[in-house]
mmCIF file of C-alpha atoms and ligand atoms in Angstrom:
data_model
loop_
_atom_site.group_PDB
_atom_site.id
_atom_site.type_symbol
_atom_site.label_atom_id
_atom_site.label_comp_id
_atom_site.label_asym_id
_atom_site.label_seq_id
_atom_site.Cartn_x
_atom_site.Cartn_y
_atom_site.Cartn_z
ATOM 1 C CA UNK B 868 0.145 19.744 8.856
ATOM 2 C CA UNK B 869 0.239 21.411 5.322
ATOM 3 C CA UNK B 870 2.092 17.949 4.201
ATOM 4 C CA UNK B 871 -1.735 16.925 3.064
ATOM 5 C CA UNK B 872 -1.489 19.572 0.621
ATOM 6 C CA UNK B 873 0.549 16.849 -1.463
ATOM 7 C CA UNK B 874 -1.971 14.939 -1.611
ATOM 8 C CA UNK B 875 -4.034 14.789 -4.861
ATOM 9 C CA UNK B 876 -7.643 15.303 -3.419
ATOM 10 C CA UNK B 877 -9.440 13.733 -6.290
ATOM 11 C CA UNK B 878 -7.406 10.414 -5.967
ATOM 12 C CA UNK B 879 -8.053 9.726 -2.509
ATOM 13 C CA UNK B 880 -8.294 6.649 -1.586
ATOM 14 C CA UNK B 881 -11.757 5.704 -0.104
ATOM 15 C CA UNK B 882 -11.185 3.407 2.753
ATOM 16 C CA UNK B 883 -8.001 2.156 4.194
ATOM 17 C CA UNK B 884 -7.680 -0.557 6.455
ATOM 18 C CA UNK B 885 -4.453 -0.870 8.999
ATOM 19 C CA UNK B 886 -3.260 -3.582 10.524
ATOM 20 C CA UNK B 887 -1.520 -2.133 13.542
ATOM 21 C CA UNK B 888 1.183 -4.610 13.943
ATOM 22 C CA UNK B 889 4.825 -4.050 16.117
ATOM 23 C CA UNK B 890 3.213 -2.662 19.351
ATOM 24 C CA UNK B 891 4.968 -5.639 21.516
ATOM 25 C CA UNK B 892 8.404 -5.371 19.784
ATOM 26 C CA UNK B 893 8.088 -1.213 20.361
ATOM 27 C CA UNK B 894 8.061 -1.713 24.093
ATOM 28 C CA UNK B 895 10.261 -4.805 23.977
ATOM 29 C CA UNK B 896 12.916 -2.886 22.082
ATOM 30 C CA UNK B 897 12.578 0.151 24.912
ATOM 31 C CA UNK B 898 12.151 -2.809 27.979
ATOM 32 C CA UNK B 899 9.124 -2.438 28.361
ATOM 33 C CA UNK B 900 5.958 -4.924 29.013
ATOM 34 C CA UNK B 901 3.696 -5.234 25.726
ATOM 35 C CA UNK B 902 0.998 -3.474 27.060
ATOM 36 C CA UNK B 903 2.951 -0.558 27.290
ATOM 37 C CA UNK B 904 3.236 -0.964 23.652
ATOM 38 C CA UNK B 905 -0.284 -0.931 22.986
ATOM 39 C CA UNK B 906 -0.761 1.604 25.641
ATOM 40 C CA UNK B 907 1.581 3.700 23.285
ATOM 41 C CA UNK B 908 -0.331 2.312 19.813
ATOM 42 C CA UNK B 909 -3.925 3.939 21.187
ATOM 43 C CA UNK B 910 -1.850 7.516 20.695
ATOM 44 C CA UNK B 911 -1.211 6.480 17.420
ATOM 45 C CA UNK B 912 -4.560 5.434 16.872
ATOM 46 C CA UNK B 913 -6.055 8.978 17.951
ATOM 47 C CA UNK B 914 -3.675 10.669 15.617
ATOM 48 C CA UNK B 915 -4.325 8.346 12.509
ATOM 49 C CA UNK B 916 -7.953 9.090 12.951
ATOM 50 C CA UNK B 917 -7.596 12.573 13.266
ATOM 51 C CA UNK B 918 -5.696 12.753 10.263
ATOM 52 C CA UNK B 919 -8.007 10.634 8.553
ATOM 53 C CA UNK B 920 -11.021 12.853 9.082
ATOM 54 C CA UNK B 921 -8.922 15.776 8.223
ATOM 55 C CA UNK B 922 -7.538 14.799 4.799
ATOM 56 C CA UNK B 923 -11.267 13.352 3.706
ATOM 57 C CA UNK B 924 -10.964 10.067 4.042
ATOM 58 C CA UNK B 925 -14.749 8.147 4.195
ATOM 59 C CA UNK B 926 -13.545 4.877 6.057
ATOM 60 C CA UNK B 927 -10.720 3.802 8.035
ATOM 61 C CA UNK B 928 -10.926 0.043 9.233
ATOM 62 C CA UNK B 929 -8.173 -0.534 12.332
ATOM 63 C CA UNK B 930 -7.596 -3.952 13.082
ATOM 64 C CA UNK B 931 -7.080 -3.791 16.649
ATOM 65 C CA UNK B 932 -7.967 -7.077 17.947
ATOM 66 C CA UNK B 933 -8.316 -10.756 15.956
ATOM 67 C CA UNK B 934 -10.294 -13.778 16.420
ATOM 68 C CA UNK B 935 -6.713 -15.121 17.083
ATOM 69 C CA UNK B 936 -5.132 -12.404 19.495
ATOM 70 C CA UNK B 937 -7.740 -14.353 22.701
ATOM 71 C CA UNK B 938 -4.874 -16.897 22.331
ATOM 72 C CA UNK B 939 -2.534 -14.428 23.794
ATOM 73 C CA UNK B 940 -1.512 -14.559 27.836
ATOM 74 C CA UNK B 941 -4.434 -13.333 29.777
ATOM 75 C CA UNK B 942 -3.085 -10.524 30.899
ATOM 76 C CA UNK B 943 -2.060 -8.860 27.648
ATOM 77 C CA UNK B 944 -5.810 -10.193 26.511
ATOM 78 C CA UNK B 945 -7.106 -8.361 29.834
ATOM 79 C CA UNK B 946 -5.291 -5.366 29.169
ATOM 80 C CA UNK B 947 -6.041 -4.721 25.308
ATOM 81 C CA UNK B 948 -9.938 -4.769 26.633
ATOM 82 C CA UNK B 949 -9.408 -1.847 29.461
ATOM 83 C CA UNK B 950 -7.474 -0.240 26.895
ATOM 84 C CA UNK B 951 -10.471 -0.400 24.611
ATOM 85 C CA UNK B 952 -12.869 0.347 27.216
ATOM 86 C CA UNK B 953 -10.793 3.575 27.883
ATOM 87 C CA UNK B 954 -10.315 4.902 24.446
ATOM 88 C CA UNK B 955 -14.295 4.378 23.640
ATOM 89 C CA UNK B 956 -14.916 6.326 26.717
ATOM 90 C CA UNK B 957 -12.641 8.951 26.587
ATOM 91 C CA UNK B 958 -13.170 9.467 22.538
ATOM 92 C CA UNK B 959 -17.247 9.219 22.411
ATOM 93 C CA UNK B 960 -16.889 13.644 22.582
ATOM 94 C CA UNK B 961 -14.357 13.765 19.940
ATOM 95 C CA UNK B 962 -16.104 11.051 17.729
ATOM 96 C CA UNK B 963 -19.145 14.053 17.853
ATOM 97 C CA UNK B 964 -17.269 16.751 17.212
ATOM 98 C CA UNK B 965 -15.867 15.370 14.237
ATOM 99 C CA UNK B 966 -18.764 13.218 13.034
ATOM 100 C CA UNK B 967 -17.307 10.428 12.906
ATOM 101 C CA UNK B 968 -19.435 6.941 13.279
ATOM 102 C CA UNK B 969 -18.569 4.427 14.618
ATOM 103 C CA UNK B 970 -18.784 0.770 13.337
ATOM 104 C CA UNK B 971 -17.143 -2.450 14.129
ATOM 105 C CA UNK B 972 -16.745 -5.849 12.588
ATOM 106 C CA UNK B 973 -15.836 -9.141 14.251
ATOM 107 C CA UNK B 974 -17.177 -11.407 16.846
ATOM 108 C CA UNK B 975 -18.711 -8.472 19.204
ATOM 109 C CA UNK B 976 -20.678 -11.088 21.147
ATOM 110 C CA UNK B 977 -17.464 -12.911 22.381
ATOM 111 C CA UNK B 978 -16.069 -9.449 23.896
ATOM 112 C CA UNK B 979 -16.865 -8.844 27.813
ATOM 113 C CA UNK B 980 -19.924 -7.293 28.714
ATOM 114 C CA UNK B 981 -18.821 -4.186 29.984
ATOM 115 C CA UNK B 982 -17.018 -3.734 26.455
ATOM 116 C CA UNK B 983 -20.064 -4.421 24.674
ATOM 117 C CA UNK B 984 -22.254 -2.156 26.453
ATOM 118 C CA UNK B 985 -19.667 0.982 26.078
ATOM 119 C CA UNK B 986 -19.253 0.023 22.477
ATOM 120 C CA UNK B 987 -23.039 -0.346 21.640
ATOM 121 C CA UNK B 988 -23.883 3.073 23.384
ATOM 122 C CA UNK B 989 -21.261 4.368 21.073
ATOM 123 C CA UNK B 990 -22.147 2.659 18.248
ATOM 124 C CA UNK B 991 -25.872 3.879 18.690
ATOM 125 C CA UNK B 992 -24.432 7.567 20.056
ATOM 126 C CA UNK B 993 -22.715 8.175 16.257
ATOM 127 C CA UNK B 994 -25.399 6.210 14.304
ATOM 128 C CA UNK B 995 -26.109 9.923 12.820
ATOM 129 C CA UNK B 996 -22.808 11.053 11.533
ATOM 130 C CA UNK B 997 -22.508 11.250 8.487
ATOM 131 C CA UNK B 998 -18.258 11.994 8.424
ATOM 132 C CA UNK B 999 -16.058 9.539 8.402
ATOM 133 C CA UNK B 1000 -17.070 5.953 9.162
ATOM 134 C CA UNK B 1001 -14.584 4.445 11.624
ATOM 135 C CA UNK B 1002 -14.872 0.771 12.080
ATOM 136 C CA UNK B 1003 -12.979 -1.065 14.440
ATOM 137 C CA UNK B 1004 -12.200 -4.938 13.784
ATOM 138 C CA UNK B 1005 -12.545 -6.414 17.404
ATOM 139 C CA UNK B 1006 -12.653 -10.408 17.582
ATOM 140 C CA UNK B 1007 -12.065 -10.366 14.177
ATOM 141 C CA UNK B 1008 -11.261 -13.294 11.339
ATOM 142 C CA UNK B 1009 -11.912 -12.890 7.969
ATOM 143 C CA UNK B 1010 -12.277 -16.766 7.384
ATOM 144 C CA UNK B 1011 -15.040 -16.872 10.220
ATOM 145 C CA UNK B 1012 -17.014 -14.139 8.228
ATOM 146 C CA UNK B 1013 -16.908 -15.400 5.003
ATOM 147 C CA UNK B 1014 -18.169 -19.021 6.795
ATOM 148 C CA UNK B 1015 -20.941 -16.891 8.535
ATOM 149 C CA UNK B 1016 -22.256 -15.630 5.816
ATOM 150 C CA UNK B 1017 -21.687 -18.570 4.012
ATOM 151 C CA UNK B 1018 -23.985 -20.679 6.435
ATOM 152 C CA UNK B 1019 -26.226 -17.859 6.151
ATOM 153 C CA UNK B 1020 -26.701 -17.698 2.451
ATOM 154 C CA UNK B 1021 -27.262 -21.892 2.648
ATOM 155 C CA UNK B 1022 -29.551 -21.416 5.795
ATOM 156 C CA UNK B 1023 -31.802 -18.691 3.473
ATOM 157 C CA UNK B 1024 -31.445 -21.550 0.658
ATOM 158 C CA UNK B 1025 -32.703 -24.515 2.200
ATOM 159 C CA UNK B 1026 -35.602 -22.475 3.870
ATOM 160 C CA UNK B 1027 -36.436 -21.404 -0.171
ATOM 161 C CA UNK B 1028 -35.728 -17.618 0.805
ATOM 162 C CA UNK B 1029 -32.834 -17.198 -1.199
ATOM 163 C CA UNK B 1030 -32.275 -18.732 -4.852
ATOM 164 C CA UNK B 1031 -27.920 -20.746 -5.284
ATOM 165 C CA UNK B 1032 -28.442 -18.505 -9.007
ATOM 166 C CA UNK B 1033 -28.656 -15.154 -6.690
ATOM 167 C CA UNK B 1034 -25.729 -15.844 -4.733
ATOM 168 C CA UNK B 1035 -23.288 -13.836 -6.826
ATOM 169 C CA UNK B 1036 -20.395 -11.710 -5.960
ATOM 170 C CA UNK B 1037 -22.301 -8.554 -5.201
ATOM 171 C CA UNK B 1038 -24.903 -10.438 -2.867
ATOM 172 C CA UNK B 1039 -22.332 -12.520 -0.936
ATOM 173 C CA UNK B 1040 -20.927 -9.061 0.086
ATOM 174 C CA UNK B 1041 -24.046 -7.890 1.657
ATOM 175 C CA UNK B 1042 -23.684 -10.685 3.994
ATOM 176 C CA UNK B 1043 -20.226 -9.780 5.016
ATOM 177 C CA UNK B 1044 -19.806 -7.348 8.399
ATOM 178 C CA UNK B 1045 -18.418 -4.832 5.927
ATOM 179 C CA UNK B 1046 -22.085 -4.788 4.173
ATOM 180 C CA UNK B 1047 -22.141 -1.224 3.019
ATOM 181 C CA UNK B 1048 -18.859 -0.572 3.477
ATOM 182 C CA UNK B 1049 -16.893 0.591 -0.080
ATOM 183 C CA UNK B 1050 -14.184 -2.692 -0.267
ATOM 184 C CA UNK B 1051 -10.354 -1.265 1.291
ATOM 185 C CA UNK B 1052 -8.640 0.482 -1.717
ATOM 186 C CA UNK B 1053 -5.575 0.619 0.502
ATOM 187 C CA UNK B 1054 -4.392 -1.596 3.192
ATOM 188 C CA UNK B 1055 -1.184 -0.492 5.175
ATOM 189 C CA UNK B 1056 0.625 -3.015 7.550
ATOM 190 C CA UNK B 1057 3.014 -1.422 10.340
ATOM 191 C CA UNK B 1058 5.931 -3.344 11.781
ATOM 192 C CA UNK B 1059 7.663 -4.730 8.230
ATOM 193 C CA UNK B 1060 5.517 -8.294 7.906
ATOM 194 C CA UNK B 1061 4.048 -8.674 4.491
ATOM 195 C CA UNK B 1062 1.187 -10.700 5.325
ATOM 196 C CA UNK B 1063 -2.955 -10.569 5.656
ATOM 197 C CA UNK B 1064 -3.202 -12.188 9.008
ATOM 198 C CA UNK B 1065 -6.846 -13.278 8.827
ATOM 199 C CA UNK B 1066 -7.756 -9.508 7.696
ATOM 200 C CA UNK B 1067 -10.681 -8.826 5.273
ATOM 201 C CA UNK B 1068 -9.420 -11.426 2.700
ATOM 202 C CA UNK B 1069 -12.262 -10.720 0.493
ATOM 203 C CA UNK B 1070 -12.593 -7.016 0.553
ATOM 204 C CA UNK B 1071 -8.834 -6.975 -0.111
ATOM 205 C CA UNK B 1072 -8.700 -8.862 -3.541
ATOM 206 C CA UNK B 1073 -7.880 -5.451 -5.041
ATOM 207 C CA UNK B 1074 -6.096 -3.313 -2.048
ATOM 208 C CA UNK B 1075 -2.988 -1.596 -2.819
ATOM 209 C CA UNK B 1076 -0.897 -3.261 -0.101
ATOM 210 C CA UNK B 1077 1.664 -0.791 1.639
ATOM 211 C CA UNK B 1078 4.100 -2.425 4.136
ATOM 212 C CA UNK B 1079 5.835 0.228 6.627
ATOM 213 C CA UNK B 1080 8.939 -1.075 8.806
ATOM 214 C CA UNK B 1081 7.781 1.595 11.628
ATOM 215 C CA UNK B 1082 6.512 0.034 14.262
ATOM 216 C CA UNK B 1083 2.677 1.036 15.337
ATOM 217 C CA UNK B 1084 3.336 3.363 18.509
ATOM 218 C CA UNK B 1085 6.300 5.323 16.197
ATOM 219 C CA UNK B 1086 3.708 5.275 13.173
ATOM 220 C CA UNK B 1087 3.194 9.173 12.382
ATOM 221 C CA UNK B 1088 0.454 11.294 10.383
ATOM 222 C CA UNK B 1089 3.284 11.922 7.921
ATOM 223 C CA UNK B 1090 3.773 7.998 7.385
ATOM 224 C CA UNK B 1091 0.223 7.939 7.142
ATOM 225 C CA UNK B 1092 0.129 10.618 4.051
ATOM 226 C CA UNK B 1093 2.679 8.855 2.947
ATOM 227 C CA UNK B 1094 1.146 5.850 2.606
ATOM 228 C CA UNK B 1095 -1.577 7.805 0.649
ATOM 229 C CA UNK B 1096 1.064 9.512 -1.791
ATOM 230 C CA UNK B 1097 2.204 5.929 -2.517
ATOM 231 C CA UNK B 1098 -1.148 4.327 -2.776
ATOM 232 C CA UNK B 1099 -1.499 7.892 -5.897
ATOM 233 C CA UNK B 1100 1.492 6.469 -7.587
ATOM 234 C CA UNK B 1101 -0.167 3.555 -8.009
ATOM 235 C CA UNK B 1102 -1.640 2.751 -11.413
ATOM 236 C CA UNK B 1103 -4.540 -0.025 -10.350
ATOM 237 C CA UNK B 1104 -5.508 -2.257 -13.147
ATOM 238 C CA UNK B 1105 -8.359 -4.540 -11.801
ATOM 239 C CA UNK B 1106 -6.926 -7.389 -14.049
ATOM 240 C CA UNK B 1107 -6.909 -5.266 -17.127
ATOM 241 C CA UNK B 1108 -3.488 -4.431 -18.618
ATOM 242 C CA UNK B 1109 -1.942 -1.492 -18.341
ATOM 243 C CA UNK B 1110 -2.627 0.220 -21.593
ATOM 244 C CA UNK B 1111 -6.341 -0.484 -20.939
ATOM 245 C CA UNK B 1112 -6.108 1.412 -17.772
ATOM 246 C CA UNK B 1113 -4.419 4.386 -19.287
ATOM 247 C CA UNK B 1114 -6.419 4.463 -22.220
ATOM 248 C CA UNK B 1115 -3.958 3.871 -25.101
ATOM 249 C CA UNK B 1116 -5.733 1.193 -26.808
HETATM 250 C C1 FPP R 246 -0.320 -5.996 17.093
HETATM 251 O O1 FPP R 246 0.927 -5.745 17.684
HETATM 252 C C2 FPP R 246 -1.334 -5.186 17.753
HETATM 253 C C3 FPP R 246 -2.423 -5.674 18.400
HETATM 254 C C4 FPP R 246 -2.682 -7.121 18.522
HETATM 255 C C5 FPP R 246 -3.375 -4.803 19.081
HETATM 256 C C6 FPP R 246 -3.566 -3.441 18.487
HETATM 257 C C7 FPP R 246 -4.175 -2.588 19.521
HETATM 258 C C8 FPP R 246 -3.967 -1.263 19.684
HETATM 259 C C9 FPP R 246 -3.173 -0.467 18.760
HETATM 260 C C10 FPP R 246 -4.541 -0.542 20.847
HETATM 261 C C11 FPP R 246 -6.011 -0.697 21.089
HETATM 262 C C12 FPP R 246 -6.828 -0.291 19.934
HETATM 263 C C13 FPP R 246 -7.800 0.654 19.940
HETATM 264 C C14 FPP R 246 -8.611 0.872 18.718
HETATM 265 C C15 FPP R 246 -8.075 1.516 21.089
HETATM 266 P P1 FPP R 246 1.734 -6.965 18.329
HETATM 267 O O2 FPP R 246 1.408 -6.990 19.783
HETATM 268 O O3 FPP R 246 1.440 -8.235 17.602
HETATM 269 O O4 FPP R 246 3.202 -6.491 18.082
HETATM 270 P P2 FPP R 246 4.477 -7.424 17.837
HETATM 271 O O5 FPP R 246 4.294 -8.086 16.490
HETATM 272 O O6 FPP R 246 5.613 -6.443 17.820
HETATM 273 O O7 FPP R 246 4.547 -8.393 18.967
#
């Protein structure tokens, strides 16, 4: 618990974004099925957000189900949803106790219904808090957002509600699910790949990108501050060089 102390308070980092990767090879490597692996990474999941609210953290994004995972079998597809279904149930209380609101982004129309509804009565039940903003990527592809809003901004064009000269960096944004949303200053990956994997492309051009080996399910709140302590080491240079940043020219 008092490992947070480390932390420099005044350098935290706004929003981090997780892409909770190694579930399946966690229950392989124990001989288990893969859903006993994701079984295990919803534990992790209540811990990471715990910790998150606890160390101030204002968003945490969890990638916890891509426009790409519907290609797995059914049955691991089938079982990530009940899985969902339980933890939004079961975590509505805590999500008021802490504050904590709830947001998603992704494809929410393509999840069952019963998902939906429990998700939109949560979504509407935490519309208040004003503690840390949890948002959950569910049927989620960064290429299929930027499209959207893409088509969007040209729709508003052609209909002469929207000028090309105003689509700039700042507007485009607005159109993205993250609208509102400070961009990720750090993204961590679990399970040792370094890639994005169709995750917030655009809000990560300048993420600090922190790769753990530990597979989600095994992923603890000391990895997590970790992750942070790395992420203070950092020096983050937006393009500018290094002196710039530190002020010595
Ligand atoms: C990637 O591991 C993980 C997922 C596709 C799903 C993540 C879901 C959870 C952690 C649980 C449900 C989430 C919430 C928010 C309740 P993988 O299966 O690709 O692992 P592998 O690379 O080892 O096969």
């Amino acid at each position: 618990m008092s490992t947070s102390l480390e932390l420099d308070k005044k350098k935290l980092p706004q929003h981090i974004a997780i892409i909770m990767d190694g579930n399946g090879r966690w229950a392989r490597s124990r001989g288990l099925m893969r859903l006993m692996g994701h079984k295990a990474g919803v534990k992790t999941v209540q811990l990471i957000v715990k910790a998150a609210r606890e160390i101030g953290i204002s968003a945490l994004t969890l990638y916890a189900f891509s426009s790409e995972n519907w290609k797995r079998p059914a049955t691991e597809v089938s079982g990530l949803m009940s899985l969902l279904k339980s933890y939004l149930e079961s975590e509505l209380a805590f999500m008021q106790e802490n504050n904590i609101h709830l947001r998603t982004i992704g494809r929410k129309e393509n999840l069952p219904r019963e998902i939906s509804e429990v998700l939109n009565a949560s979504i509407a039940n935490t519309a208040a808090n004003t503690g840390l903003v949890l948002n959950l990527a569910l049927s989620y592809g960064s290429r299929d957002e930027i499209v959207a809003a893409a088509r969007e901004m040209a729709k508003l064009c052609v209909a002469g509600k929207l000028r090309p000269e105003d689509i700039t960096e700042e507007a485009f944004s607005g159109y993205l699910y993250t609208a509102g949303l400070p961009d990720p200053d750090l993204i961590i990956r679990t399970g040792g790949e370094f890639r994005l994997s169709n995750f917030l492309l655009w809000q990560a051009s300048y993420a600090e990108i922190f790769i753990s080996e530990t597979h989600w399910p095994d992923f603890t709140r000391e990895d997590f501050i970790a992750a942070i302590a790395t992420f203070q080491k950092r020096q983050r240079r937006f393009g500018k060089t290094g002196d710039q940043v530190s002020g010595n020219n």
